[in-house]
Each structure stands twice: as C-alpha cells, then as structure tokens.
Coordinates of C-alpha atoms and ligand atoms in Angstrom, one line a residue:
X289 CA -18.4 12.5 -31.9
X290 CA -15.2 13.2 -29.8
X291 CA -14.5 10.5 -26.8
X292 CA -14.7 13.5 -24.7
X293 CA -18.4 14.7 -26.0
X294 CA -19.6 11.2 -25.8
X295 CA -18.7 11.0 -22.0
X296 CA -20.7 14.0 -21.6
X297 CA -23.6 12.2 -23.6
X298 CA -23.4 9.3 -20.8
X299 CA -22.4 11.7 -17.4
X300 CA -24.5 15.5 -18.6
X301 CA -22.7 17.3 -16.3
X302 CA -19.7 19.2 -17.6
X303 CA -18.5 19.7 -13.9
X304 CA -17.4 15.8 -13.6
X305 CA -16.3 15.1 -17.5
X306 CA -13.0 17.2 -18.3
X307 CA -10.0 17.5 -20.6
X308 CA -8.6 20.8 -18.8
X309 CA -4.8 19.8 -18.8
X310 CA -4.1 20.4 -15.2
X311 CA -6.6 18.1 -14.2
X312 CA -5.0 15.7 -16.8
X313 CA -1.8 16.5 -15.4
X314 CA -2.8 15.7 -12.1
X315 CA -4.2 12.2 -13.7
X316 CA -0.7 11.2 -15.3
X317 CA 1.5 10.4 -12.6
X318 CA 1.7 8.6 -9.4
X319 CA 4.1 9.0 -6.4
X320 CA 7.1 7.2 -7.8
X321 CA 9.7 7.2 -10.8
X322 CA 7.5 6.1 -13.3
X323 CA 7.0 8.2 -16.8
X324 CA 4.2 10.1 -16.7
X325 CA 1.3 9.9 -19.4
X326 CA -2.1 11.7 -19.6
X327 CA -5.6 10.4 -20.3
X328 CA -7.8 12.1 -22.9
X329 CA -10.6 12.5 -20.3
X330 CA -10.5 12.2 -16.2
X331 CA -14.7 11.5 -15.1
X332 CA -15.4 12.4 -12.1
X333 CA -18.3 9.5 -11.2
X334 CA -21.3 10.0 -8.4
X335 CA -23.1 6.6 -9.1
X336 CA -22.8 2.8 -9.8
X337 CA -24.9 3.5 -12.5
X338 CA -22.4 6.0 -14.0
X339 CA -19.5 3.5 -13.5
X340 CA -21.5 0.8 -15.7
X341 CA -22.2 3.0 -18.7
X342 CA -18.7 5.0 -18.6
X343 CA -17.3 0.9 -18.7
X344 CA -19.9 0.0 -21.3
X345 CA -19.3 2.3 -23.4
X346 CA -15.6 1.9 -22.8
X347 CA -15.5 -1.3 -23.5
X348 CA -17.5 -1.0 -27.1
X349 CA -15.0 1.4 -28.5
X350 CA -11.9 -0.3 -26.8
X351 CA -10.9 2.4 -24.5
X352 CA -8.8 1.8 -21.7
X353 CA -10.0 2.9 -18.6
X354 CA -8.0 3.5 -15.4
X355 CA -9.4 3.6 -11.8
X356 CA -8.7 6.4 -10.2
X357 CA -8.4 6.8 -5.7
X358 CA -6.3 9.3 -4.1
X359 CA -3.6 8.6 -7.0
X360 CA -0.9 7.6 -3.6
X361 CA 0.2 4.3 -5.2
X362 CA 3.8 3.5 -5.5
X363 CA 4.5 1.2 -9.0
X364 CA 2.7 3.7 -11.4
X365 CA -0.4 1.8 -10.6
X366 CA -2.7 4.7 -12.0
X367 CA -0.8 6.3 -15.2
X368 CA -2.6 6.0 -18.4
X369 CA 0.0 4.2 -20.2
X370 CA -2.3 4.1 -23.6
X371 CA -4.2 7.2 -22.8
X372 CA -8.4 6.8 -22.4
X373 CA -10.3 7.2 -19.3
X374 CA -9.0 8.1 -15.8
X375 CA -12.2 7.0 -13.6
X376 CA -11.6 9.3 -10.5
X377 CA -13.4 8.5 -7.6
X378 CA -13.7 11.8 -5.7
X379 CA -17.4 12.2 -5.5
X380 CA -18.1 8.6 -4.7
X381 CA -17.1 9.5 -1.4
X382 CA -20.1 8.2 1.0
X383 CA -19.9 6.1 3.8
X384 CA -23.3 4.1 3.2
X385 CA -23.7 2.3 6.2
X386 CA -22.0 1.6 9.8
X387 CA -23.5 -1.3 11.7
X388 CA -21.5 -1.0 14.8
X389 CA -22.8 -4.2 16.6
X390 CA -21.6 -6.2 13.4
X391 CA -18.6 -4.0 13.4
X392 CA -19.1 -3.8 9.8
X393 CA -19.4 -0.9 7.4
X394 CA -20.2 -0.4 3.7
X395 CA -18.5 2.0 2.0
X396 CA -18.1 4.0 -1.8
X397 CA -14.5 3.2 -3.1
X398 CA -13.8 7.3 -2.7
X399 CA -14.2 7.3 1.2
X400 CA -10.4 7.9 2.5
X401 CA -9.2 5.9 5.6
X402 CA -8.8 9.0 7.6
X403 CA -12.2 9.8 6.8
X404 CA -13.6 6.8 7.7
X405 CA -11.6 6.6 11.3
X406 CA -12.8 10.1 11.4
X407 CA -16.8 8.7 11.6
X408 CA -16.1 5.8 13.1
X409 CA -14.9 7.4 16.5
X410 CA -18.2 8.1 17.3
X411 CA -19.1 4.3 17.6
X412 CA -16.0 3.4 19.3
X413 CA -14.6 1.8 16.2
X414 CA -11.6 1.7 13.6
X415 CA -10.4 0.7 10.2
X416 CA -6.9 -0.6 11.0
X417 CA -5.3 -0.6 7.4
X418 CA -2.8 2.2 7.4
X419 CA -0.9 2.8 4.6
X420 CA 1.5 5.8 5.1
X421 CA -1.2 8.3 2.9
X422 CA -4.3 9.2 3.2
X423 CA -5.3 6.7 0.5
X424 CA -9.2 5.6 -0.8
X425 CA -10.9 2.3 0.2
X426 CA -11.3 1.7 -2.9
X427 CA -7.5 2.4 -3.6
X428 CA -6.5 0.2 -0.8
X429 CA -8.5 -2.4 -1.9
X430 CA -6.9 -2.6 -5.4
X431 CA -3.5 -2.8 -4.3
X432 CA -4.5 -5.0 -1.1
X433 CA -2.2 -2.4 1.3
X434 CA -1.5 -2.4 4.8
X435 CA 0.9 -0.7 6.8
X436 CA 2.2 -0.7 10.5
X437 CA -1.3 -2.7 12.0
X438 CA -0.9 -5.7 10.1
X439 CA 1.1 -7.7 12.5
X440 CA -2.0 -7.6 14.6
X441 CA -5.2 -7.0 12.2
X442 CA -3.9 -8.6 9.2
X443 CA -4.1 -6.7 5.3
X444 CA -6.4 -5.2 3.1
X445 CA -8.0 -8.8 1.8
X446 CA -8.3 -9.4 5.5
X447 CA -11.0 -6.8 6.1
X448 CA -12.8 -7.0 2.6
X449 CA -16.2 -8.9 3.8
X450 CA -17.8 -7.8 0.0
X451 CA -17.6 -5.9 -2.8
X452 CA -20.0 -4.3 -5.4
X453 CA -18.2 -3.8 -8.4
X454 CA -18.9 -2.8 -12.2
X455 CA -17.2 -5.6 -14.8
X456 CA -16.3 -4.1 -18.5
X457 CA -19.6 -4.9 -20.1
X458 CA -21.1 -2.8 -17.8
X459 CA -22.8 -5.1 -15.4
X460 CA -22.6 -5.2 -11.6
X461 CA -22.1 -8.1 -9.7
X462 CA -21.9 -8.4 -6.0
X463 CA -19.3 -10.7 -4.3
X464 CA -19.0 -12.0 -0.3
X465 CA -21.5 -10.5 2.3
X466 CA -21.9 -9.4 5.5
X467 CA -20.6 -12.4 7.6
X468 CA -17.6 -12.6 9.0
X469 CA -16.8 -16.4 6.9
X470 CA -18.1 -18.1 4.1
X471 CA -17.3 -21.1 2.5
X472 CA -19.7 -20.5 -0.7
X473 CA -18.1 -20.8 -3.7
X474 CA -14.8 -19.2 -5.3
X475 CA -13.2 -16.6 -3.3
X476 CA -14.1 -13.9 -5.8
X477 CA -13.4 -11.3 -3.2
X478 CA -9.7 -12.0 -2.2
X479 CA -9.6 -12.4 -6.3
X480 CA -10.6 -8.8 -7.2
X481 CA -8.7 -7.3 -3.9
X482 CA -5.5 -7.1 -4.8
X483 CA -5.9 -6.6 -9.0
X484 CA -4.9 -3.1 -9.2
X485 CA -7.8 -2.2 -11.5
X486 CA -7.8 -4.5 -14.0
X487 CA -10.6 -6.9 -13.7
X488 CA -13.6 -4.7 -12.3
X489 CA -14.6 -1.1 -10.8
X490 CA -15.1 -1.7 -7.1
X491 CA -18.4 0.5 -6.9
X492 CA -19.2 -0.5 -2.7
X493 CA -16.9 -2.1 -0.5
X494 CA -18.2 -3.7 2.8
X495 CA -15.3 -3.8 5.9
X496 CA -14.3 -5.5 8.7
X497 CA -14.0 -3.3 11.9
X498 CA -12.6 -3.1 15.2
X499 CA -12.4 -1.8 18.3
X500 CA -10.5 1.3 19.2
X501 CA -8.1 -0.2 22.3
X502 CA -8.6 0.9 25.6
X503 CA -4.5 1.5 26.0
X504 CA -2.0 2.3 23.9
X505 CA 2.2 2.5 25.1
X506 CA 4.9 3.2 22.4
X507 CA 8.2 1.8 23.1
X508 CA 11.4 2.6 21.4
X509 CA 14.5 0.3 21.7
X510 CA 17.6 0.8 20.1
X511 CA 20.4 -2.3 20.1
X512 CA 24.4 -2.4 19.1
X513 CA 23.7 -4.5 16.0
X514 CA 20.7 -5.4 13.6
X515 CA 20.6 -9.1 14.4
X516 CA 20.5 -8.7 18.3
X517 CA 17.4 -6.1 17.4
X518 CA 16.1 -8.4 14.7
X519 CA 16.5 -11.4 17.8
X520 CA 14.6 -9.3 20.2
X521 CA 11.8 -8.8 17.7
X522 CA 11.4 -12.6 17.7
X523 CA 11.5 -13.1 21.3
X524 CA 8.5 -10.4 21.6
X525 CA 6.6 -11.8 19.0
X526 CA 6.8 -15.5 20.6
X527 CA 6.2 -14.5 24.0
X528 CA 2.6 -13.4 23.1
X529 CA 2.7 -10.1 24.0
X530 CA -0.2 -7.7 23.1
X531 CA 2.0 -5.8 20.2
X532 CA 0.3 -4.0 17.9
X533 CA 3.0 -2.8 15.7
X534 CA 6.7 -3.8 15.2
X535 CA 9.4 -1.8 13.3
X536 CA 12.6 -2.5 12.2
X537 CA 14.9 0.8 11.3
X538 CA 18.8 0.3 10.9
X539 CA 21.2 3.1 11.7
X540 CA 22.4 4.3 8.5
X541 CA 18.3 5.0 8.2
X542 CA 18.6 7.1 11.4
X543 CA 21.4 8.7 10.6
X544 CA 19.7 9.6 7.5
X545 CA 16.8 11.6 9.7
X546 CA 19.2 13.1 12.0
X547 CA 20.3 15.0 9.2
X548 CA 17.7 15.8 7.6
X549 CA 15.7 16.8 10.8
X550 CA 18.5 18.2 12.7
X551 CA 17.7 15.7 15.5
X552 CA 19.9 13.5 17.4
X553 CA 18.2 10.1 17.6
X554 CA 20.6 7.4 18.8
X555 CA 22.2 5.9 15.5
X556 CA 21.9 2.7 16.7
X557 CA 19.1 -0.1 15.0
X558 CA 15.8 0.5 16.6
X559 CA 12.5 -1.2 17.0
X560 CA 9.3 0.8 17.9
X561 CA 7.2 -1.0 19.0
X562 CA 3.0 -0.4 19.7
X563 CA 1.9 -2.2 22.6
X564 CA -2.1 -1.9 22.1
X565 CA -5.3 -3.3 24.5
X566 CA -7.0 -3.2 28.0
X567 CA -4.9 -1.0 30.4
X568 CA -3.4 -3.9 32.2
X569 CA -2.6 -6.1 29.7
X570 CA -0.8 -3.3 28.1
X571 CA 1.4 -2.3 31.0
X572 CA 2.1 -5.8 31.8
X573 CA 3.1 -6.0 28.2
X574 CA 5.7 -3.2 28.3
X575 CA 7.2 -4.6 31.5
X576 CA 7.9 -7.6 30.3
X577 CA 9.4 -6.5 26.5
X578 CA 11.7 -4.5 28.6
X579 CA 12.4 -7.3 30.9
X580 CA 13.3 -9.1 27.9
X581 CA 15.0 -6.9 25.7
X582 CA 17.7 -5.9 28.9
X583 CA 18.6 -9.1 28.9
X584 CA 19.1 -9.6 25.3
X585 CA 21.6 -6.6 25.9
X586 CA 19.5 -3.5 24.5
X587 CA 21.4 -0.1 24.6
X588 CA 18.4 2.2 25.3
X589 CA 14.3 1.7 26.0
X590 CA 11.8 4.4 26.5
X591 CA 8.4 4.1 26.4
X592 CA 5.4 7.1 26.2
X593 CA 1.3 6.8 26.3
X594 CA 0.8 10.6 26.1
X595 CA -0.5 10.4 22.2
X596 CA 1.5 13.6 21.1
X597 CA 5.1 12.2 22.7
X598 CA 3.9 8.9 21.3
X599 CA 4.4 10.6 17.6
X600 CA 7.8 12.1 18.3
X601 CA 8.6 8.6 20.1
X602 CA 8.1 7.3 16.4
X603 CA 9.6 10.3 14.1
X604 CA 12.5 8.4 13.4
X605 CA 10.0 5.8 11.9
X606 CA 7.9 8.0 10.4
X607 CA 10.4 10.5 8.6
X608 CA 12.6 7.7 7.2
X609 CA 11.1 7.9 3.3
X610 CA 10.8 11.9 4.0
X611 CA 14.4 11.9 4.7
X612 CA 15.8 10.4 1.7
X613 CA 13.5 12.2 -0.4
X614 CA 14.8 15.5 1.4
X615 CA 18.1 15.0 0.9
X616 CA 17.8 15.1 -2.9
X617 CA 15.7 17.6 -3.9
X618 CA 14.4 17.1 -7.7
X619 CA 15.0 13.7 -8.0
X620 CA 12.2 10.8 -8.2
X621 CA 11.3 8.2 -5.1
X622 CA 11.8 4.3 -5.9
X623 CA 10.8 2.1 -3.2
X624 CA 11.5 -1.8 -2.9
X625 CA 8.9 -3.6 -1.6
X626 CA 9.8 -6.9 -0.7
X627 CA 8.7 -9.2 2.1
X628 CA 10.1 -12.4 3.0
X629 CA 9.6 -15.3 5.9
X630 CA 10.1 -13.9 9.6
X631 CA 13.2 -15.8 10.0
X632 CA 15.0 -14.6 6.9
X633 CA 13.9 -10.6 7.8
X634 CA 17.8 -9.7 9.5
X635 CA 19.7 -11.0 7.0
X636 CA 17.5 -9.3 4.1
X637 CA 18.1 -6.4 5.8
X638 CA 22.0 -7.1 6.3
X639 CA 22.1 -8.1 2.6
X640 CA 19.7 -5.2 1.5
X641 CA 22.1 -2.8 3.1
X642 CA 25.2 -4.3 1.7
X643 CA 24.2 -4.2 -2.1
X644 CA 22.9 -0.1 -1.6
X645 CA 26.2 0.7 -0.7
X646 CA 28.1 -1.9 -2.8
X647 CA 26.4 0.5 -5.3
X648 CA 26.6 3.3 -4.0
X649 CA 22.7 4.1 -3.8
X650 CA 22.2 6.5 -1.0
X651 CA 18.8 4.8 0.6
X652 CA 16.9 4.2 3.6
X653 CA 16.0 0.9 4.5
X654 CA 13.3 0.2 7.2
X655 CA 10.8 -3.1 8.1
X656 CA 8.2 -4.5 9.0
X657 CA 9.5 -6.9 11.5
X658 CA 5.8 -8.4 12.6
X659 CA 5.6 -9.5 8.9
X660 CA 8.4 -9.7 7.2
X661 CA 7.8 -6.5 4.6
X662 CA 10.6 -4.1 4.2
X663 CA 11.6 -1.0 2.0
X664 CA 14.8 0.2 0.4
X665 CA 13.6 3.8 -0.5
X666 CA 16.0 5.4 -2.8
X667 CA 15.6 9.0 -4.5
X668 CA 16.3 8.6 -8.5
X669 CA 17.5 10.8 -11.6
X670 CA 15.4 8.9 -14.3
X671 CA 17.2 10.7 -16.9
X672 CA 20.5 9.3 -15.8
X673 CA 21.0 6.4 -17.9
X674 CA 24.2 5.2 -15.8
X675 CA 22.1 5.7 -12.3
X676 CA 19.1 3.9 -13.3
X677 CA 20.7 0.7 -14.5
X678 CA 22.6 0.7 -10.9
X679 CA 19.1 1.2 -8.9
X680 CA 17.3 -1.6 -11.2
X681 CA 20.6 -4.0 -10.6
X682 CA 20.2 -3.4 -6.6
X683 CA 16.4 -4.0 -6.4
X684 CA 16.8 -7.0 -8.2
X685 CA 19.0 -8.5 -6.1
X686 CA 16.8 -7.0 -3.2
X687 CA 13.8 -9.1 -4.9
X688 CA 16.2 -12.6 -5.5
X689 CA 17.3 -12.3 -2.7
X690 CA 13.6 -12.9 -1.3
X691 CA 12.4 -15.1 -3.9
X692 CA 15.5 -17.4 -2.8
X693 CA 13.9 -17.0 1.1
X694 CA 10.6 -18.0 -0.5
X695 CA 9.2 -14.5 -0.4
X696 CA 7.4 -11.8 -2.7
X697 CA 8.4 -9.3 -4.7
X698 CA 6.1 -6.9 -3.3
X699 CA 4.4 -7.1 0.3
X700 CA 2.2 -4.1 -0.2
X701 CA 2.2 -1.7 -2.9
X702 CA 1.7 -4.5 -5.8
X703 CA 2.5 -5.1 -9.3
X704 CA 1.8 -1.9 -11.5
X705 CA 4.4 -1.4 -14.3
X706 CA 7.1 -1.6 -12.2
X707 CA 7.6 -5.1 -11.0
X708 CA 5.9 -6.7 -13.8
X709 CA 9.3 -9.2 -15.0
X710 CA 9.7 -9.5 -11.0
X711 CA 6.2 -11.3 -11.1
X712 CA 7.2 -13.5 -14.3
X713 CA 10.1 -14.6 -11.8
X714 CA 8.3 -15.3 -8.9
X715 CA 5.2 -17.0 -10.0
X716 CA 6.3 -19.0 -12.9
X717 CA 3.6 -20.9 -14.8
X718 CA 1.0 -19.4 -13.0
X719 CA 0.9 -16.5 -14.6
X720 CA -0.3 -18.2 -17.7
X721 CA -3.8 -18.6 -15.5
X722 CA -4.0 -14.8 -14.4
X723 CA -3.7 -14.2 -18.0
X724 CA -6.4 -16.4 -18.6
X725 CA -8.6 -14.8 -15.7
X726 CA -7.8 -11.2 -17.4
X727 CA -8.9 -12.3 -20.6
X728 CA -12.2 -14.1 -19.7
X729 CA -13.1 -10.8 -17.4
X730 CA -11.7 -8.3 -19.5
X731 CA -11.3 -9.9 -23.0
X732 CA -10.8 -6.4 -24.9
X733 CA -7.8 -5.6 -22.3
X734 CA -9.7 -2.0 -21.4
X735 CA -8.8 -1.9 -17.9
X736 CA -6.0 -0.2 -16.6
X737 CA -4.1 -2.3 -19.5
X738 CA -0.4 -2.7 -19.2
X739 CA -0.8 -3.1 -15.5
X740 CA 0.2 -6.3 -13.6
X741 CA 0.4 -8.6 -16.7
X742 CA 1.4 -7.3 -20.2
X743 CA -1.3 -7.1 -22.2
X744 CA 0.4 -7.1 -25.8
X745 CA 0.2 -10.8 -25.2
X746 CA -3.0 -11.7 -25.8
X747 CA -3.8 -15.3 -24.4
X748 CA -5.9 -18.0 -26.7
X749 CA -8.6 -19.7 -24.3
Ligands
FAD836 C1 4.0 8.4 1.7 C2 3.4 7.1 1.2 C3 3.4 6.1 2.1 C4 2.8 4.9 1.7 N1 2.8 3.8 2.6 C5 2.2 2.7 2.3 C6 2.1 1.6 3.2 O1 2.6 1.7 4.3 N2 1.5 0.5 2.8 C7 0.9 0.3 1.6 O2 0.3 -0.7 1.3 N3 1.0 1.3 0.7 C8 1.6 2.5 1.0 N4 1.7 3.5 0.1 C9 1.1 3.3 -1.3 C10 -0.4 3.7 -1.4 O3 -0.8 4.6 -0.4 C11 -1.3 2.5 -1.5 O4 -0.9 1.8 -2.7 C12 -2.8 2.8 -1.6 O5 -3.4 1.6 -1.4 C13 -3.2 3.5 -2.9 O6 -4.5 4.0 -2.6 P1 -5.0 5.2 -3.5 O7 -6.4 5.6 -3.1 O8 -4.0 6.3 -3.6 O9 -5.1 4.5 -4.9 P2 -4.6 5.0 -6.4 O10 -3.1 5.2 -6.3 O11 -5.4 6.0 -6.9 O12 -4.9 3.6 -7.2 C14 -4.3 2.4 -6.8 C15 -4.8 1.3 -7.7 O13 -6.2 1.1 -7.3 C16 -7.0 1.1 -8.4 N5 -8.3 1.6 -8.0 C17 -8.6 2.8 -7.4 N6 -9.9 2.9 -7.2 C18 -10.5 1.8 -7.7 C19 -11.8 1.3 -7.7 N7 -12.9 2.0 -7.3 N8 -12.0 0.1 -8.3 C20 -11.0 -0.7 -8.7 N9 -9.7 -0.3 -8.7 C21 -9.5 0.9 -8.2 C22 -6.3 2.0 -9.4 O14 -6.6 1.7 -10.8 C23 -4.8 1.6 -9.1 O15 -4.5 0.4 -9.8 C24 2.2 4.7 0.4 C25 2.3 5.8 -0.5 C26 2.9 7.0 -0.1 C27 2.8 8.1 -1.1

C-alpha cells in the first residue's frame, strides 16, 4: 500500500486526501526565503477523530507530519523539510461555541481571526491578536503571534484559556479550561502555545475575549530624530494613557512608501498611535499625548476617528513590508524579528539601521514601541551566494545586538528553520530540556521535524 492509498483507508473521502501537485505546491512554501519542499500527501481533516488516526498511523510508520493553518508564517514554519504529511486545517473551520457573558469562545484550529471578529460583532466582542494576515487560530496559536494590540491585550499565550489537542500516538488530551486563572498543575497550555507544531495537533482552542471599545482616535506624530520619538513613546506609556497601539517607523521606512506609493508622508520618524476606550477617556487621552509630545518638540500631530481616514492615517504603517517587497520585484522577503527591553528599543533601532546600510541591505525597519518587537524586512536573491551571506551577517548582529539588551531572537513569528542556531545562542543549556520535552512527547521525531530544535540529534533520556 502507498502512503497516499493508506490515508484514504483512514480519511474515505478522496476530496480531502490528495497528491495533485498544485495543491502540493501550495503545501511547500511559506511567506519567506526559505527553500521550498513538498509533502507526498496534503489531508484535508473535518474531525478530532481524523486528526488522531492520520497521527497514529503517522507515528507507526515514522512519517513526519506538518500542521497546516493559513500557511502565513514567516521562518518556513510549515515546509515539509522530509516530505510526509501536510495536515491542512481548512475544513476544521467551526466556531463551536461563544459564551459572551464569559467572554470566552471555543474554537477549531481552521477558524481565521477575521472570521472570528467577523461573528463576534454580533455580541459586541473581539479577538485582539492581529497578526498582519489573515492567519488561523490554530496558526496563531503555534507560533504564539501578536501584532499591533499587544501593548494593551497582551499575545497569543495571553488569550489561550485551553486547548484540545491530538499527541502522536493518537490520543487527545485536553489542557486549561474555561476560567480565566488556574493554578493546577504544569502550565501545559503556555507549553504547547508557542511549539510551532511539534509537540501536538491543536484539535479545539478555547479564547479569551474582549470588548469592542466604545472610541477609537488614531494619532500620527512625526519628530526630527528617532530618540526624541522613541522618548515620547516612553512619556505616553508612563503617563497611563488609554493607548491601544504604539508604532515606531523611522524615515528611511517612509521614504521607502513614499516611493513606492507615490505619497508624500513626512519623512520624518513617526509614531501612530491608537488611542482606544470610553468616549471620554479617549479624547482626554489624545489631548493630553499631544500636550505632551509639543513639548517634547514634535514636528507634526494629526489625529482622525472617522474609521476609513483612520486607515490612511496609518498607510505609512501598514505599507512598510509591502514597500520593500515592491521595490524588488522577484526577489524573496526576510524579516528580523527581534524584540528587546523598552529602554533598549531606540538604540536597536539606531544600531539596526546602521548595520543595513553598513551593508548595504536595502530594508525597512519599523517597531513595536509598546513592547519592544521590531522588524528589519529585507527583499532577498536566495541564489546570490554573495547577498545572502551579507543579509545572514546583518540579522545576526540585529539578534546580538538584542541578546546583549537581554532580549529574544524573535518576538513573534518564532523559531522554524530559520532562527534555529539563534535559539542555541540565546537559551544556552536549556535547550538540552526542550529536547528532552520533544523526545518524551514526540519520541519518533514525526512532527513537523526539523523545526525549532534539530532533530538529527536525538537526546538519551
Ligand atoms: C503580511 C504578513 C504580516 C504578518 N504579521 C505578523 C504579525 O504582526 N505578528 C505575528 O505574530 N505574525 C505575523 N505574520 C506571520 C504569520 O501570520 C503568523 O506566524 C501566524 O501566526 C501564522 O498563522 P497561519 O495560520 O498562517 O499558520 P501556518 O503558517 O499555517 O502555520 C504556522 C505554524 O503553526 C503550526 N500549526 C498550524 N495549525 C496547527 C494546529 N492545528 N495544531 C498545531 N500546530 C499548528 C504549523 O505547523 C506551523 O508550525 C505575518 C505574516 C505575513 C505574511
């Protein structure tokens, strides 16, 4: 029996089991740089029950299995590297529950966050997490994202109350609840949030919610040098206000959008800023920030609560990645990822900026100034030997330079293939015990294998 005819065994429908090479194709790659590699077989799962006996079987004939969301990921998170399974969840695409006076709901891994926000309106509700795509729950989960919100609502593991999910010998366990806290044992949950696949199949996932705001005001402020901006961020942040995002962009970043959207945004650093809650509080909010920022000398400040001029207040933000990506067509995205403590954020920045053009790596560079998270996106010719070694040079003095701050070498898009030595760096001796947690879950190395730890090294328990 073929792999392929065996899947069909377990899953009898030919719809959901396939090896048609466009669907493989579309199964190989992710977003980024990374080389591309198909599985032998992409299934298309409706059920838990599916998920167990694709793993189980899996799992007896050593097949490496890869989880499968909206395929948005940024560090190759979802190629195939040994072939196998790709374990798409498309069809496991319900929202199961919404229990709006718990402002909680329980959802398949397939739901998307748009989706989601989409029925929760109705209830006067949201999912904060909001990574730049339209990516799955379950996605989101893996890679513990976040996005623009987290300054006020926190990450991914932040909103994770529970999770149903299918380990490699094909049973399902359940993990965390429907309360709020819990002090009961290991924190299982915050464990398999954030493992990019490689210790279990999230099969539910039950989430925090919140309330939509009553106002929302967007504020854009631009400044004559990244420091005074980056000191203005601080002062915001300290004085309490109700800010529900923070961005940092510098100028060479706007210029950057200028030409590629034939605008003429000042090309000065800029914060946007999201001022969110009741009416009052909100207006109060932006009166004061602007208060504050004219005195720490800003150059320009507008603010809009119309939603549509809210967007175009923020296109600058928004078109950053797009820009860079525009400006060389045919060429691969690489994004840096790191995140460091508040007070180090300007001169990452600063130094971030200096080493791109020390290099001469044409790259936008934009942050998350609530948090600390920022990106150097950079468009790349993987066949260019020469260019590749200068781009892998820069982002790792983008990561040491972090590590030295006592930050991470990834805020938000994780581990993958990509950053796997950048890990080794940063955590040392503990690695030795997440290799010892992959083996114990996943002792035949099936899932998504070659992913956040190497798995040629096998570890003795
Ligand atoms: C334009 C753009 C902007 C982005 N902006 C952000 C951002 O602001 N913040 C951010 O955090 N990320 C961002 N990303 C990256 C990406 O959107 C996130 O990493 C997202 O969480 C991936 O979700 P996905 O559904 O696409 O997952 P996929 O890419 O399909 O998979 C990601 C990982 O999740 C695993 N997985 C998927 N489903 C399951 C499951 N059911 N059980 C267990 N594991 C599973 C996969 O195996 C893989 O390891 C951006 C990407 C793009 C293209």
């Amino acid at each position: 029996m073929s792999l392929y005819s065996d899947l069909l065994a377990i899953i009898g429908d030919h719809e959901r089991v396939t090896a048609n090479e466009t669907i493989l194709e579309q199964h190989s790659k992710g977003m980024a740089y990374h080389t591309p590699r198909k599985p032998d077989v992409v299934v298309f799962p409706v059920s838990k029950q599916e998920v167990s006996r694709v793993l189980q079987y899996a799992n007896e004939h050593n097949i490496p299995i890869v989880p499968f969301g909206a395929g948005s990921s940024l560090e190759g998170q979802i190629i195939p590297m040994d072939g196998g399974i790709s374990l798409d969840f498309t069809f496991m695409n319900q929202i199961i529950s919404v229990r709006p006076d718990d402002f909680i709901v329980t959802v398949q891994p397939g739901v998307t966050r748009n989706q989601l926000n989409q029925a929760l309106k109705q209830y006067g509700l949201f999912f904060p997490i909001d990574p730049g795509a339209d990516a799955t729950i379950g996605g989101m989960a893996a890679t513990n994202a976040s996005g623009t919100n987290s300054v006020k609502y926190g990450v991914m593991r932040d909103q994770v109350l529970g999770l149903e999910l299918a380990l490699t010998d094909g049973s399902i366990i359940r993990t965390g609840g429907y309360s709020f806290k819990s002090s009961a044992g290991y924190h299982l949950t915050g464990l398999f949030v954030g493992s990019e696949g490689t210790l279990g199949v999230f099969t539910e996932i039950i989430l925090k919610l919140q309330g939509i705001p009553e106002a929302v005001t967007d504020v854009k402020v631009t400044f004559s040098s990244i420091e005074a901006a980056g000191k203005a961020a601080t002062m915001l942040l300290k004085a309490g206000l109700p800010i529900g995002k923070i961005e940092l962009v510098d100028e060479k970043t706007i210029q950057a959008v200028n030409a590629y959207k034939h605008t003429s945004f000042r090309e000065e650093p800029t914060l946007f800023l999201e001022f969110s809650g009741s009416s009052p509080d909100v207006e109060y909010g932006v009166q004061l920030a602007e208060e504050m920022v004219k005195e720490e000398g800003c150059i320009s400040f507008e603010f809009e609560t119309d939603s549509l001029r809210r967007a175009q207040l923020w296109e600058a933000r928004h078109q950053a990645a797009l820009a860079i990506i525009a400006a060389h067509p045919g060429k691969s995205h690489m994004v840096t990822d790191v995140c460091v403590p508040l007070s180090s954020l300007v001169d990452a920045l600063k130094y971030t900026r200096q080493v791109v053009d020390q290099y001469q790596i044409d790259a936008v560079v934009f942050g998350h100034v609530g948090d600390g998270n920022y990106h150097a996106a950079f468009s790349v010719d993987t066949a260019d030997e020469e260019e590749m070694e200068r781009v892998e040079e820069v982002h790792k003095q983008i990561v040491r330079f972090a590590l030295a701050k006592g930050g991470t070498c990834t805020g938000e898009h994780g581990i993958g293939i990509g950053k796997k030595p950048f890990l080794i760096e940063e955590h040392g001796d503990s690695v030795a015990l997440m290799k010892r947690i992959k083996a114990l879950v996943d002792p035949n190395h099936i899932l998504n294998p070659g992913k956040v730890l190497d798995h040629t090294v096998r570890v003795s328990q």
